[in-house]
PDB file of C-alpha atoms and ligand atoms in Angstrom:
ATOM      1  CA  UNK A  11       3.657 -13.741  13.746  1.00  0.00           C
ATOM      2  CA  UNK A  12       5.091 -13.607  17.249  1.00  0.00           C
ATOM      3  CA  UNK A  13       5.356 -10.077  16.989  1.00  0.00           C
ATOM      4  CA  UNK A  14       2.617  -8.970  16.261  1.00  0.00           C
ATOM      5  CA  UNK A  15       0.748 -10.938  18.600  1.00  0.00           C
ATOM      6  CA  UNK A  16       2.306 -10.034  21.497  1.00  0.00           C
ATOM      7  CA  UNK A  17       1.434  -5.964  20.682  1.00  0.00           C
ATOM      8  CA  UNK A  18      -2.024  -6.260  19.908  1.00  0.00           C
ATOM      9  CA  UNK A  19      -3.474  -3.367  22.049  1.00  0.00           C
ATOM     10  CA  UNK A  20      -7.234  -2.894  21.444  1.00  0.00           C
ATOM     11  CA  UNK A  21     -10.209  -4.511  18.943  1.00  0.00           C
ATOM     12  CA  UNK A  22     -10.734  -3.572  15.501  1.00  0.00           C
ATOM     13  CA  UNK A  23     -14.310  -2.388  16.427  1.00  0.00           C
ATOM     14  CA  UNK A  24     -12.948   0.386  18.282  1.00  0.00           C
ATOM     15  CA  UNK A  25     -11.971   1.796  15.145  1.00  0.00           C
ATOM     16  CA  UNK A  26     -14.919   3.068  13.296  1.00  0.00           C
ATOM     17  CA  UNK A  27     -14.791   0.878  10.249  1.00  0.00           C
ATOM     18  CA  UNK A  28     -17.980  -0.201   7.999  1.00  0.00           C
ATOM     19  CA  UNK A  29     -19.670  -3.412   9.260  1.00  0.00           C
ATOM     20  CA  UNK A  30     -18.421  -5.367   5.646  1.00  0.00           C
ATOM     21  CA  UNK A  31     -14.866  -4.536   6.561  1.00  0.00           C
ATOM     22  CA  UNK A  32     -15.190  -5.733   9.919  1.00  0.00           C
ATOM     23  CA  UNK A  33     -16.655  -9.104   8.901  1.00  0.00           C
ATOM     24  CA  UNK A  34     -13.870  -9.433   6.015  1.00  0.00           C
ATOM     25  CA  UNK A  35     -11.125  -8.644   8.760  1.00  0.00           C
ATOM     26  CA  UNK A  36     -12.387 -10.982  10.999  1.00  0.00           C
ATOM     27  CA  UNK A  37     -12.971 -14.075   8.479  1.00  0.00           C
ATOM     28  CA  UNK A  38      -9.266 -13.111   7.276  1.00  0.00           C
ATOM     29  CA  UNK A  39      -7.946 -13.754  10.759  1.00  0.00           C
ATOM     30  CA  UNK A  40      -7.524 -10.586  11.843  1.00  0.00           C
ATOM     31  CA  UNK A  41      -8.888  -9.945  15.021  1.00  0.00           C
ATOM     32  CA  UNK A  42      -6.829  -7.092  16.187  1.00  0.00           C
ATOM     33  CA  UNK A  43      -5.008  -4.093  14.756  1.00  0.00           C
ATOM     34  CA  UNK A  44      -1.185  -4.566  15.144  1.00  0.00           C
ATOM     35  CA  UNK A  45       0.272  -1.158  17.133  1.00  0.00           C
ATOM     36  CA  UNK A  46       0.851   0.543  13.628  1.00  0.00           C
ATOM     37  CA  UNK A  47      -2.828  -0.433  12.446  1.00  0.00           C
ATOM     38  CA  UNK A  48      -4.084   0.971  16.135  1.00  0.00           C
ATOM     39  CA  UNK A  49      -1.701   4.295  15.234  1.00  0.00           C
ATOM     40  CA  UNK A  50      -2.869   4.381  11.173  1.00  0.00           C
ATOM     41  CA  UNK A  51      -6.005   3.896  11.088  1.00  0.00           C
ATOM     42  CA  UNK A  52      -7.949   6.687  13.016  1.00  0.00           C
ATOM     43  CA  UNK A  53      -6.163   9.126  11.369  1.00  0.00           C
ATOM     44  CA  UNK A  54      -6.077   7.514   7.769  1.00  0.00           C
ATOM     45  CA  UNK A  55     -10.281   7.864   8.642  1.00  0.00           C
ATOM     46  CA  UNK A  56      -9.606  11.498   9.182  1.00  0.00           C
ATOM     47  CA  UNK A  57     -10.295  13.091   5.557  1.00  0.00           C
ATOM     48  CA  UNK A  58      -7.197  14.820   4.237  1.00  0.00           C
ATOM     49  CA  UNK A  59      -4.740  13.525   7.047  1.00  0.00           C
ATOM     50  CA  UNK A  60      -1.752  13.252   5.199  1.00  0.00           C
ATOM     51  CA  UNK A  61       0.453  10.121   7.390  1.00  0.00           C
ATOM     52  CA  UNK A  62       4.387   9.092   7.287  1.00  0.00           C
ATOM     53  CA  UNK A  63       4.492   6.231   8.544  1.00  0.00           C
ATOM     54  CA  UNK A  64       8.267   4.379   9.521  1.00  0.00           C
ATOM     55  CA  UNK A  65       7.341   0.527   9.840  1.00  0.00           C
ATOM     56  CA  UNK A  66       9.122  -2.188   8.652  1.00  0.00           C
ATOM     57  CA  UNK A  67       7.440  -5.232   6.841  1.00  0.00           C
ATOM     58  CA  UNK A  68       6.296  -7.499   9.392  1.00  0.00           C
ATOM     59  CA  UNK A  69       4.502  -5.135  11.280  1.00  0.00           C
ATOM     60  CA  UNK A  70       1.108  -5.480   9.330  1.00  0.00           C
ATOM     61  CA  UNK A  71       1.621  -1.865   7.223  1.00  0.00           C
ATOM     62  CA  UNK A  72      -0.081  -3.507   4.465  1.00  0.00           C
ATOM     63  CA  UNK A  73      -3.756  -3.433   6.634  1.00  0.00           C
ATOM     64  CA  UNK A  74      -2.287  -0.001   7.915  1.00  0.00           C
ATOM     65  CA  UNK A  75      -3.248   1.946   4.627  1.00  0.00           C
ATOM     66  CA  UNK A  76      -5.315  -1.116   2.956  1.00  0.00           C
ATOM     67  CA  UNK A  77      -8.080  -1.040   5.577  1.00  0.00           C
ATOM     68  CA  UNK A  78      -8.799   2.541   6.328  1.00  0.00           C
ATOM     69  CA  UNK A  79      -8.733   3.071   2.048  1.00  0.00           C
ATOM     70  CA  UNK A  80     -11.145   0.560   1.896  1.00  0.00           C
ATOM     71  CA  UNK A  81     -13.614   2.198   4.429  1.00  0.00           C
ATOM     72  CA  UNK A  82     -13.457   5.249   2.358  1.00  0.00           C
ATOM     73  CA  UNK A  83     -13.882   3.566  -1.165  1.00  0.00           C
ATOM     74  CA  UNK A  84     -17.150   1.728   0.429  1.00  0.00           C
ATOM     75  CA  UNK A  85     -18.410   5.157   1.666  1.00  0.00           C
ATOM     76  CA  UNK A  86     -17.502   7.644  -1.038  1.00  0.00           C
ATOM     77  CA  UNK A  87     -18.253   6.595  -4.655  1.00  0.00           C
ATOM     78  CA  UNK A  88     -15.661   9.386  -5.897  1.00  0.00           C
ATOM     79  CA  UNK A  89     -12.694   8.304  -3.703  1.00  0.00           C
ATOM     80  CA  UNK A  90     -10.307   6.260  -5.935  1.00  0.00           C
ATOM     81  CA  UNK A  91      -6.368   5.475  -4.854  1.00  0.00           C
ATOM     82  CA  UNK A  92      -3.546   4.686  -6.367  1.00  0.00           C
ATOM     83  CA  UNK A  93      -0.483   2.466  -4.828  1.00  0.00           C
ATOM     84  CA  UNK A  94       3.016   2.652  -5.859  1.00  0.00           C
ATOM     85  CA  UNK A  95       5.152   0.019  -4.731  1.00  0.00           C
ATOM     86  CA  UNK A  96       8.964  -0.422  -5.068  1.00  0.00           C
ATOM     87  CA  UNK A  97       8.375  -4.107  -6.442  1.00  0.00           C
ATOM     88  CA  UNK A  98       6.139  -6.268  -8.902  1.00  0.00           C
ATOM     89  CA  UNK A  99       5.894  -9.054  -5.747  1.00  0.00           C
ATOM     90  CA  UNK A 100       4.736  -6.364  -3.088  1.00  0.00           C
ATOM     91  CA  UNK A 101       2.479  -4.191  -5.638  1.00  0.00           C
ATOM     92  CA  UNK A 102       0.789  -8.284  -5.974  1.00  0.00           C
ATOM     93  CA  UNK A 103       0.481  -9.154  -2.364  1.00  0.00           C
ATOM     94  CA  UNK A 104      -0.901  -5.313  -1.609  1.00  0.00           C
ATOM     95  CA  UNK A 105      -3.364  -6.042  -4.078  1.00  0.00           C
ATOM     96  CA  UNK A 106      -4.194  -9.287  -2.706  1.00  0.00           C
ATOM     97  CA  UNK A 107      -4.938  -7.437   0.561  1.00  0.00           C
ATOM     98  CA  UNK A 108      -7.224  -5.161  -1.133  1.00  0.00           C
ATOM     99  CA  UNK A 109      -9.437  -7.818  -3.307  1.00  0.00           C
ATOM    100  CA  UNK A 110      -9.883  -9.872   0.039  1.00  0.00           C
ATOM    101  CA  UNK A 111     -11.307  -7.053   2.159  1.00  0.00           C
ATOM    102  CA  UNK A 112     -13.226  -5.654  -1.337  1.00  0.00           C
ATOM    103  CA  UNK A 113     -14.364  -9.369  -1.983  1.00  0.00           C
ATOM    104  CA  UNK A 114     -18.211  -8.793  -2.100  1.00  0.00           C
ATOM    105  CA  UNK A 115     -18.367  -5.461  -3.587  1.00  0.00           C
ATOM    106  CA  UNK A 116     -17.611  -7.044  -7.255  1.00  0.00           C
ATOM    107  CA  UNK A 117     -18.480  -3.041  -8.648  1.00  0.00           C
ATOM    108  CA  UNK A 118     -15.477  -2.056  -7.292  1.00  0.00           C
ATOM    109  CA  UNK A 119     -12.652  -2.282 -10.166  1.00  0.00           C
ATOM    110  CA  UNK A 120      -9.081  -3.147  -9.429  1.00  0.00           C
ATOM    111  CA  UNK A 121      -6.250  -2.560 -11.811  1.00  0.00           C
ATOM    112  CA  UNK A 122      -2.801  -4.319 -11.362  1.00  0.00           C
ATOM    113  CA  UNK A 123       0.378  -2.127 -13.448  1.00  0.00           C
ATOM    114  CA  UNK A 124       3.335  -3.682 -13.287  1.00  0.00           C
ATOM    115  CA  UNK A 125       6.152  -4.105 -15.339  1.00  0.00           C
ATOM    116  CA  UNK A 126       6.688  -7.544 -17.078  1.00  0.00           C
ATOM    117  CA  UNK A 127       3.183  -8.398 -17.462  1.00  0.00           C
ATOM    118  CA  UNK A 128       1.345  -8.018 -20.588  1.00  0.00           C
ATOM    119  CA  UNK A 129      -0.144  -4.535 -20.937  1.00  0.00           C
ATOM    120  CA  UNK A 130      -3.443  -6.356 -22.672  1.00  0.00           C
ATOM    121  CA  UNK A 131      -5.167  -6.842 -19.554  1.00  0.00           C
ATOM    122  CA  UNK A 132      -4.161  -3.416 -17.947  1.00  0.00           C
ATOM    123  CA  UNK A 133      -5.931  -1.739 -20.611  1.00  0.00           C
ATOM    124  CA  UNK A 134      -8.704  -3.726 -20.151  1.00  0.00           C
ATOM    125  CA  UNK A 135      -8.595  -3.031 -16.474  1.00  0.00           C
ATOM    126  CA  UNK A 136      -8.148   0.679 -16.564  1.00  0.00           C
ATOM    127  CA  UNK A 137     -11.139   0.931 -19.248  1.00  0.00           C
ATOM    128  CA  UNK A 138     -13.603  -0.403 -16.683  1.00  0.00           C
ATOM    129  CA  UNK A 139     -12.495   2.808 -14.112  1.00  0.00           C
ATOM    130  CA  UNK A 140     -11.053   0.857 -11.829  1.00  0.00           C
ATOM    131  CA  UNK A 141     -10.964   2.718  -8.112  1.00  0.00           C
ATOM    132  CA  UNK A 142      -8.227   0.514  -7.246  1.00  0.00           C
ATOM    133  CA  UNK A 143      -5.048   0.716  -8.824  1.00  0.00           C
ATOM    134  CA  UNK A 144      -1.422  -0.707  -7.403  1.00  0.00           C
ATOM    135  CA  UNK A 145       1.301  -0.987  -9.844  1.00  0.00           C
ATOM    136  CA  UNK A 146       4.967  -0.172 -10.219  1.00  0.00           C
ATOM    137  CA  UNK A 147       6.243   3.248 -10.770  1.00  0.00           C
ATOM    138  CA  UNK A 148       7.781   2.303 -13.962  1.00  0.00           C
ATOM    139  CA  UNK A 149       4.421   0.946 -15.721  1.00  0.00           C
ATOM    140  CA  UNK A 150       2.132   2.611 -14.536  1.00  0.00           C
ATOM    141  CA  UNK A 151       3.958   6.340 -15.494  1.00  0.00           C
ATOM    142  CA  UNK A 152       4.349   4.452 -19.224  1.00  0.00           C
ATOM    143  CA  UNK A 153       0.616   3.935 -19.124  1.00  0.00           C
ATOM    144  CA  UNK A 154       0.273   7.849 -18.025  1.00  0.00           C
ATOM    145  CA  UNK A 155       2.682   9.500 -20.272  1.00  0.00           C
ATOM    146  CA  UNK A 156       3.218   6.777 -23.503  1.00  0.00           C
ATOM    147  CA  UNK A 157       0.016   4.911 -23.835  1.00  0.00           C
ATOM    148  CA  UNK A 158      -2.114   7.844 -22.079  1.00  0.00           C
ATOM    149  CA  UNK A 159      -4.496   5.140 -20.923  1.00  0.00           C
ATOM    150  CA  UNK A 160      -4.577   6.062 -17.011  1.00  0.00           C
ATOM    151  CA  UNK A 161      -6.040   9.829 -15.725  1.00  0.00           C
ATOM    152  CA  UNK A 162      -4.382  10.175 -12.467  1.00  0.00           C
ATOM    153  CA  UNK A 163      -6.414  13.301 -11.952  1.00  0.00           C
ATOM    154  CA  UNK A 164      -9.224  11.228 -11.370  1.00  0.00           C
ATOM    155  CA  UNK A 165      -7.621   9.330  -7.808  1.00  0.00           C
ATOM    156  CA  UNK A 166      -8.126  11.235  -4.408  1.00  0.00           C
ATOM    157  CA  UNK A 167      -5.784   9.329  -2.277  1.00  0.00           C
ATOM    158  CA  UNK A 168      -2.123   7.624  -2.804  1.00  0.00           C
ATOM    159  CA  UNK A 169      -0.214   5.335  -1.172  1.00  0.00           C
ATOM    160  CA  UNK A 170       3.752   5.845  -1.521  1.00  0.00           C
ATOM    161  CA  UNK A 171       4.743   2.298  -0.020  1.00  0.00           C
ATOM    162  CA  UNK A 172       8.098   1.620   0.631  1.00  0.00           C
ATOM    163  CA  UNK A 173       9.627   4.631  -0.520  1.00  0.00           C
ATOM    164  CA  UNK A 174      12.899   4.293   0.887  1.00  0.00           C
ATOM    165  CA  UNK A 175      13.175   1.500  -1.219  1.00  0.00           C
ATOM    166  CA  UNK A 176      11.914   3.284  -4.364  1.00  0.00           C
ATOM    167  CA  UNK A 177      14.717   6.105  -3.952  1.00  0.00           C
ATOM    168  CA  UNK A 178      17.011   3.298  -3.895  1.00  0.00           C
ATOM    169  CA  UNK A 179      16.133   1.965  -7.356  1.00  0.00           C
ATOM    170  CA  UNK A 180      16.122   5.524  -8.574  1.00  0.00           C
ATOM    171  CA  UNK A 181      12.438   5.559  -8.964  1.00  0.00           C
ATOM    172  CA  UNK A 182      11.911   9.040  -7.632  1.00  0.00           C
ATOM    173  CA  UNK A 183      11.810  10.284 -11.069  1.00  0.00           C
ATOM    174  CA  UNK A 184       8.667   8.545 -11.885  1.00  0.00           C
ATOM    175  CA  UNK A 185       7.238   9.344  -8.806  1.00  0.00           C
ATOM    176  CA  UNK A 186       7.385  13.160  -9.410  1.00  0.00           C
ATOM    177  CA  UNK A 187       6.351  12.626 -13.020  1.00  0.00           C
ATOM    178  CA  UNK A 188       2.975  10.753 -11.870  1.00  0.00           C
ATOM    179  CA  UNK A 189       2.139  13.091  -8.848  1.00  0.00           C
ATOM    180  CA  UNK A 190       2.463  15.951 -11.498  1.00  0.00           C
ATOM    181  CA  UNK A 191      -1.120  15.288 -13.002  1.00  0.00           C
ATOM    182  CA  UNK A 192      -2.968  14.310  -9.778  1.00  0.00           C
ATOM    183  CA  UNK A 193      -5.023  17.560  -9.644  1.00  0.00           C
ATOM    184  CA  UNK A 194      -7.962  16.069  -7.291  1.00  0.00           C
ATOM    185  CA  UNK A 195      -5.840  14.250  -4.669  1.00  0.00           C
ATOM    186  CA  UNK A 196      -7.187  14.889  -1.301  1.00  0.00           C
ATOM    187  CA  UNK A 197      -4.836  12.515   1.234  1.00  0.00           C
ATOM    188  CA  UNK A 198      -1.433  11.235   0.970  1.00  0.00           C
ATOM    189  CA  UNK A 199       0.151   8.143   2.813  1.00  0.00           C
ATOM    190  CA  UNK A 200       3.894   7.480   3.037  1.00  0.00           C
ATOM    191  CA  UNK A 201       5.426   4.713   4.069  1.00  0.00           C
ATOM    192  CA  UNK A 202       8.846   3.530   4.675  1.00  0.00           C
ATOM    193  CA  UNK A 203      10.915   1.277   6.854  1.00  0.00           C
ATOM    194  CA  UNK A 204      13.944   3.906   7.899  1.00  0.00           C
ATOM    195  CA  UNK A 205      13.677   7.593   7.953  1.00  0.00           C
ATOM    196  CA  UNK A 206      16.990   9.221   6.791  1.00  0.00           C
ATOM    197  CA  UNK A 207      17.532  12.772   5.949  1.00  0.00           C
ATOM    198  CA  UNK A 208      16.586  11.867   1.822  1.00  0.00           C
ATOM    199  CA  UNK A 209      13.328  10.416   3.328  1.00  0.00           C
ATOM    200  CA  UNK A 210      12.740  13.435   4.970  1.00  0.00           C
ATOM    201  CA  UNK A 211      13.215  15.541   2.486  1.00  0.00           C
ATOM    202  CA  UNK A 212      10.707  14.039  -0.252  1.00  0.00           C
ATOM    203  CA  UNK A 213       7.951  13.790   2.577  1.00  0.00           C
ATOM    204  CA  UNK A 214       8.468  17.440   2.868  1.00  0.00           C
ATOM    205  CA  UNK A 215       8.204  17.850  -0.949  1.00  0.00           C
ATOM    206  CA  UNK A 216       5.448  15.271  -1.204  1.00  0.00           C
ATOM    207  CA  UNK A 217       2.981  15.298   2.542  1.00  0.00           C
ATOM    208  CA  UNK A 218       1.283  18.446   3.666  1.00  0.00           C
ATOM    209  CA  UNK A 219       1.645  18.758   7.741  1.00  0.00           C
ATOM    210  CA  UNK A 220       1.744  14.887   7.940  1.00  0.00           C
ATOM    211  CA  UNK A 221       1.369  12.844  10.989  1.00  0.00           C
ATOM    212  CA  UNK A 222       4.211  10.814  11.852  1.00  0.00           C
ATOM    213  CA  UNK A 223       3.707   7.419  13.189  1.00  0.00           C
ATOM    214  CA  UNK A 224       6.910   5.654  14.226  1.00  0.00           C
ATOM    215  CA  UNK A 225       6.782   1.651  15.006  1.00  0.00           C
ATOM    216  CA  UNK A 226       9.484  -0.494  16.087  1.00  0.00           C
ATOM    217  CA  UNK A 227      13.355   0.011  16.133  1.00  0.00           C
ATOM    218  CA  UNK A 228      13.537   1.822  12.386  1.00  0.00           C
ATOM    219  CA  UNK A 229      16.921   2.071  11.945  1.00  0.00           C
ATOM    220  CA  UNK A 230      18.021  -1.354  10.974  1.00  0.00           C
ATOM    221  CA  UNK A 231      15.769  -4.584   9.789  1.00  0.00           C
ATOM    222  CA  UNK A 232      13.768  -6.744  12.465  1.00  0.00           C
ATOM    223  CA  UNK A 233      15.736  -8.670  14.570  1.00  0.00           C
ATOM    224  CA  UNK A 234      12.812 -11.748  14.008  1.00  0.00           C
ATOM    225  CA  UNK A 235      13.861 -11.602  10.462  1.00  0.00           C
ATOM    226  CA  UNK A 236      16.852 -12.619   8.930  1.00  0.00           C
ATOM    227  CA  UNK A 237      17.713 -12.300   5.602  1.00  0.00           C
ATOM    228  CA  UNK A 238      19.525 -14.661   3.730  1.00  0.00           C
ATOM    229  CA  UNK A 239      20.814 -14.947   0.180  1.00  0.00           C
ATOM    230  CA  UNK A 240      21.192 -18.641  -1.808  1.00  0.00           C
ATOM    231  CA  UNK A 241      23.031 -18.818  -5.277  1.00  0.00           C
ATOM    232  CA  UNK A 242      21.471 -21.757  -7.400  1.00  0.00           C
ATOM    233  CA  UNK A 243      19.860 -22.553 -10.628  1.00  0.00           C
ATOM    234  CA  UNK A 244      16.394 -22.338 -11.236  1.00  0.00           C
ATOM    235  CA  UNK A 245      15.626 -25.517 -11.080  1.00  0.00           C
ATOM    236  CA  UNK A 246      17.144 -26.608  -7.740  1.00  0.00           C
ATOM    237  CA  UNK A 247      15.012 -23.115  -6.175  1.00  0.00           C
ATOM    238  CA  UNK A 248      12.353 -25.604  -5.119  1.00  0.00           C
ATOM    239  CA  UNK A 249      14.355 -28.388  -3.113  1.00  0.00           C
ATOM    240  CA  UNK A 250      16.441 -25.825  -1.617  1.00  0.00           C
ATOM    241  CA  UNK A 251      12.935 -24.051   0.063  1.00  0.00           C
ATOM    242  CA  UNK A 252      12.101 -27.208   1.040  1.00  0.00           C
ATOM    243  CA  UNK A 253      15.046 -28.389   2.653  1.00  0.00           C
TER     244      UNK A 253
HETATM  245  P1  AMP B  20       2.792  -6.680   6.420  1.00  0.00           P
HETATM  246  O1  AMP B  20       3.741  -6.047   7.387  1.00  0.00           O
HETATM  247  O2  AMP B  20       1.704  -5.757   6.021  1.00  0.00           O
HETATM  248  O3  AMP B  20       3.507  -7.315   5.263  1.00  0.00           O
HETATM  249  O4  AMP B  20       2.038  -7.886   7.197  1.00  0.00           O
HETATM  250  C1  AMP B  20       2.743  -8.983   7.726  1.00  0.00           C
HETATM  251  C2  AMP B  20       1.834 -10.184   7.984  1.00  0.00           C
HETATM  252  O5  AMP B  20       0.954  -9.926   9.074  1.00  0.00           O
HETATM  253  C3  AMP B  20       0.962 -10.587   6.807  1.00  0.00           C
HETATM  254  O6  AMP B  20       1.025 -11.994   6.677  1.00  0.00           O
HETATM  255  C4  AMP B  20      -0.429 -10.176   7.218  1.00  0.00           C
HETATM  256  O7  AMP B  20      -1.412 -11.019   6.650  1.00  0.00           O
HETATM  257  C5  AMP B  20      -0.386 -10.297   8.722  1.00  0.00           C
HETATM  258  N1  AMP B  20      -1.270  -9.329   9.421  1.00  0.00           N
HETATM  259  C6  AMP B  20      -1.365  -8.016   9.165  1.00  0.00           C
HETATM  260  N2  AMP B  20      -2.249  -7.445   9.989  1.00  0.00           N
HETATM  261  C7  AMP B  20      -2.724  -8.418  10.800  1.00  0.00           C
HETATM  262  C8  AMP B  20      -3.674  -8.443  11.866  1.00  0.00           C
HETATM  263  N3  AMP B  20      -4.290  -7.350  12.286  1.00  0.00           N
HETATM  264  N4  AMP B  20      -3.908  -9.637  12.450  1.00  0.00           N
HETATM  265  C9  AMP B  20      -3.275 -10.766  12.054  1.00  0.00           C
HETATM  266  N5  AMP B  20      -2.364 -10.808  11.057  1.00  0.00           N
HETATM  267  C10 AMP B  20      -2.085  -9.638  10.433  1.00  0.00           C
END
């Protein structure tokens, strides 16, 4: 993490945030914001600051939304979010983020909807009114509009993460569908890794007077990263990683 090392501008404790979160941050290893976390979070604290955020993955956008949310679930009993994610792996790993800095608070119910999974334990999960709920645009609208087993007009805040990529994969569709029925949301956070004139234009449709908050060169991927693509079988995946 190179990068994000090298940009670390001020403490977490600067911030504002609730002593638990602090403690969880720090026993997590993170000790200070990266520059989008420094740029997110005050306002995120702000209540109904809408944010569009352009910051590629890398740059720590995850803790951007994840930690300010978490202040506000710990401090108002009525707050509840929902995340949409592009993909089943990132809806997982935002999750993750969210049941390490929620660890003690055990009355705090998460629910993870996405596709592929079986929808046994989702129902179980929303039926305990969960205040945390990350999925895929594709399950959770089925458990909205087919199953009618979530009430979106019960969350206050949502997370669109990664919505350039969710245009791409055509789920824009869904998104409208879902946003339709959220009647009490109060704040709205959108993130995405390039900011093209499609981008634009559902922030408009979606974010009232958002902040912008810009990080890094967002017109093409981080030079730190490359990306790489192997053919194989399934079975060779795991030498191949290892080589
Ligand atoms: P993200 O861009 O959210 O996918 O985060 C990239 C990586 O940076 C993840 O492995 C995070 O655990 C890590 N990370 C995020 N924020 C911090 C922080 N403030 N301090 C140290 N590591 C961080």
């Amino acid at each position: 993490m190179a990068y994000i090392s090298t940009l670390f501008m001020q403490n977490f404790d600067n911030l504002t945030l609730p002593k638990p979160i602090l403690e969880r941050l720090t026993r997590m290893g993170f000790h200070k914001p990266t520059p989008i976390q420094a740029k997110a979070i005050p306002v995120a604290l702000e209540s109904g600051k809408d944010i569009l955020g352009t910051a590629q993955t890398g740059t720590g956008k995850t803790g951007a939304f994840v930690i300010p949310i978490c202040a506000k679930l710990l401090k108002n009993q009525e707050d509840a979010v929902l995340v949409l994610t592009p993909t089943r792996e990132l809806a997982v790993q935002v999750m993750g983020v969210f049941r390490k800095l929620l660890l003690r608070d055990s009355h705090l119910r998460t629910a993870l909807l996405i596709g592929g999974a079986p929808l046994g334990r989702q129902l179980k999960a929303l039926n305990a009114s969960p205040r945390v709920i990350v999925g895929t645009p594709g399950r959770v609208y089925d458990h909205i509009s087919n199953h009618r087993t979530f009430n979106v007009g019960k969350i206050t805040l949502l997370v669109l993460d990664e919505m350039d990529l969710m245009l791409d994969r055509g789920f824009d569709v869904q998104v409208a569908a879902i946003m339709k029925g959220m009647h009490g949301l109060k704040q709205r956070f959108m993130f995405s890794a390039t900011l093209s004139a499609r981008m634009e234009a559902i922030a408009k449709k979606y974010l009232k007077s958002p902040t912008r908050l810009r990080v890094g060169n967002t017109d093409s991927p981080h030079e730190n990263i490359t990306q790489e693509m192997l053919v194989m079988a399934s079975k060779e995946k795991y030498g191949a990683l290892l080589a």
